[in-house]
Short mmCIF file of C-alpha atoms in Angstrom, two decimals:
data_model
loop_
_atom_site.label_atom_id
_atom_site.label_comp_id
_atom_site.label_asym_id
_atom_site.label_seq_id
_atom_site.Cartn_x
_atom_site.Cartn_y
_atom_site.Cartn_z
CA HIS A 203 13.04 -14.79 -1.99
CA VAL A 204 10.70 -11.90 -1.88
CA GLN A 205 11.61 -8.49 -0.73
CA LEU A 206 9.24 -5.38 -0.57
CA VAL A 207 11.03 -1.84 0.68
CA GLU A 208 8.79 1.23 1.11
CA SER A 209 9.71 4.65 0.08
CA GLY A 210 8.19 8.20 0.23
CA GLY A 211 7.19 8.95 4.00
CA ASP A 212 7.82 12.17 5.26
CA LEU A 213 5.98 14.97 7.26
CA VAL A 214 3.54 17.22 5.67
CA ARG A 215 0.73 19.51 6.75
CA GLU A 216 -2.53 18.50 6.94
CA GLY A 217 -4.27 19.05 3.41
CA GLY A 218 -1.02 17.78 1.84
CA SER A 219 -0.02 15.30 -0.22
CA LEU A 220 2.24 12.27 -0.51
CA ARG A 221 3.86 9.38 -2.78
CA LEU A 222 4.86 6.43 -0.93
CA ALA A 223 6.65 3.26 -3.50
CA CYS A 224 6.86 0.08 -2.71
CA THR A 225 9.36 -1.62 -5.07
CA THR A 226 9.04 -5.51 -4.73
CA SER A 227 12.24 -8.23 -6.17
CA GLY A 228 12.22 -11.40 -6.25
CA PHE A 229 8.81 -12.54 -8.52
CA THR A 230 8.90 -14.60 -11.26
CA SER A 231 6.11 -12.76 -12.61
CA ASN A 232 3.18 -10.28 -12.65
CA LYS A 233 1.11 -12.40 -10.45
CA TYR A 234 0.78 -10.76 -7.06
CA ARG A 235 -1.28 -8.57 -4.92
CA VAL A 236 0.10 -5.74 -3.09
CA GLY A 237 -1.66 -4.48 -0.56
CA TRP A 238 -1.16 -1.19 1.95
CA PHE A 239 -1.35 -1.09 5.42
CA ARG A 240 -0.73 1.19 8.38
CA GLN A 241 -0.30 1.02 12.32
CA VAL A 242 -0.20 3.85 14.86
CA SER A 243 1.60 2.85 17.96
CA GLY A 244 -0.48 0.71 20.65
CA ARG A 245 -2.98 0.04 17.71
CA GLU A 246 -3.89 -2.87 15.06
CA ARG A 247 -2.61 -2.63 11.84
CA GLU A 248 -5.42 -0.87 9.81
CA TRP A 249 -5.72 -2.19 6.13
CA VAL A 250 -5.35 0.69 3.43
CA SER A 251 -5.95 -0.08 -0.14
CA CYS A 252 -4.45 -3.39 -2.45
CA ILE A 253 -4.28 -4.00 -6.13
CA ASN A 254 -3.82 -7.45 -7.67
CA GLY A 255 -2.62 -8.26 -11.14
CA ALA A 256 -5.30 -7.07 -13.01
CA GLU A 257 -4.95 -3.84 -11.70
CA THR A 258 -8.53 -3.95 -9.82
CA THR A 259 -8.25 -1.75 -6.64
CA HIS A 260 -9.92 -1.57 -3.33
CA TYR A 261 -9.93 0.95 -0.52
CA SER A 262 -10.88 1.25 3.39
CA ASP A 263 -14.02 4.32 3.57
CA SER A 264 -11.24 6.26 5.62
CA VAL A 265 -9.22 6.50 2.34
CA LYS A 266 -11.41 6.48 -0.23
CA GLY A 267 -11.63 9.19 -2.65
CA ARG A 268 -8.29 10.63 -1.72
CA PHE A 269 -6.02 7.84 -1.69
CA THR A 270 -5.18 6.05 -5.03
CA ILE A 271 -3.26 2.87 -5.58
CA SER A 272 -1.34 1.90 -8.74
CA ARG A 273 1.47 -0.52 -10.21
CA ASP A 274 4.23 0.00 -12.66
CA THR A 275 4.79 -3.27 -13.90
CA ALA A 276 7.87 -2.32 -15.63
CA LYS A 277 9.63 -1.13 -12.27
CA LYS A 278 7.97 -3.85 -10.01
CA THR A 279 7.01 -0.35 -7.81
CA VAL A 280 3.05 -0.17 -6.29
CA TYR A 281 2.45 3.36 -5.35
CA LEU A 282 -0.17 5.04 -3.25
CA SER A 283 -0.75 8.47 -3.43
CA MET A 284 -2.33 10.31 -0.97
CA ASN A 285 -3.83 13.42 -1.06
CA SER A 286 -5.79 15.98 1.26
CA LEU A 287 -4.20 14.23 4.15
CA LYS A 288 -5.40 14.32 7.73
CA PRO A 289 -3.82 14.04 11.24
CA GLU A 290 -5.55 10.88 11.39
CA ASP A 291 -3.50 9.49 8.48
CA THR A 292 -0.11 9.74 10.25
CA ALA A 293 1.10 5.93 10.84
CA VAL A 294 3.85 3.90 9.80
CA TYR A 295 2.98 2.44 6.52
CA TYR A 296 3.47 -0.53 5.10
CA CYS A 297 3.02 -2.45 1.92
CA ALA A 298 2.63 -6.34 1.89
CA ALA A 299 2.74 -8.59 -1.08
CA ARG A 300 1.39 -12.40 -2.26
CA ALA A 301 2.07 -14.27 -5.20
CA THR A 302 -1.51 -15.03 -6.82
CA LEU A 303 -2.52 -18.09 -9.47
CA SER A 304 -4.41 -15.21 -11.77
CA PHE A 305 -3.83 -11.78 -12.48
CA ARG A 306 -7.66 -11.42 -11.60
CA GLU A 307 -7.62 -13.06 -7.59
CA THR A 308 -8.82 -10.66 -5.47
CA CYS A 309 -6.49 -8.30 -3.14
CA ALA A 310 -10.15 -7.73 -1.01
CA GLY A 311 -9.90 -9.55 2.68
CA ALA A 312 -6.86 -11.50 1.31
CA ASN A 313 -3.98 -12.33 3.13
CA TYR A 314 -0.29 -11.25 2.47
CA ASP A 315 3.50 -13.63 3.11
CA SER A 316 5.66 -10.81 2.48
CA TRP A 317 6.23 -7.61 4.24
CA GLY A 318 8.30 -4.55 4.06
CA GLN A 319 9.73 -2.76 7.01
CA GLY A 320 7.27 0.95 7.03
CA THR A 321 7.61 4.14 5.80
CA PRO A 322 6.46 6.99 8.25
CA VAL A 323 3.75 9.54 7.49
CA THR A 324 3.19 12.05 9.65
CA VAL A 325 0.40 14.77 9.02
CA SER A 326 0.53 18.10 10.79
CA SER A 327 -2.78 20.35 11.48
#
């Protein structure tokens, strides 16, 4: 049974930085992709970034150049480092994951079947 636990959300000033963590359990290998999404109440969930088992990464245009996704396979944790935060980055951030057949299977535009509970990020102006 796969479980995901996010952490690291906080209140931060505009221009500040945060690092979110998504700790996984239940995967039998490192062949899985992880995506970060965010959602503001009343709005659709937005895809932010993803990383596959080969550590190929993708970013939405809204965060490219400011956010960095990475994974520590030993800790079974995927991080989202967020710099130059803007008020429009305020949202609940969720990580999601899905097992893949190969390390290289792309995470871009892919689907996910396990989700964490979310961690709130608030950026004040």
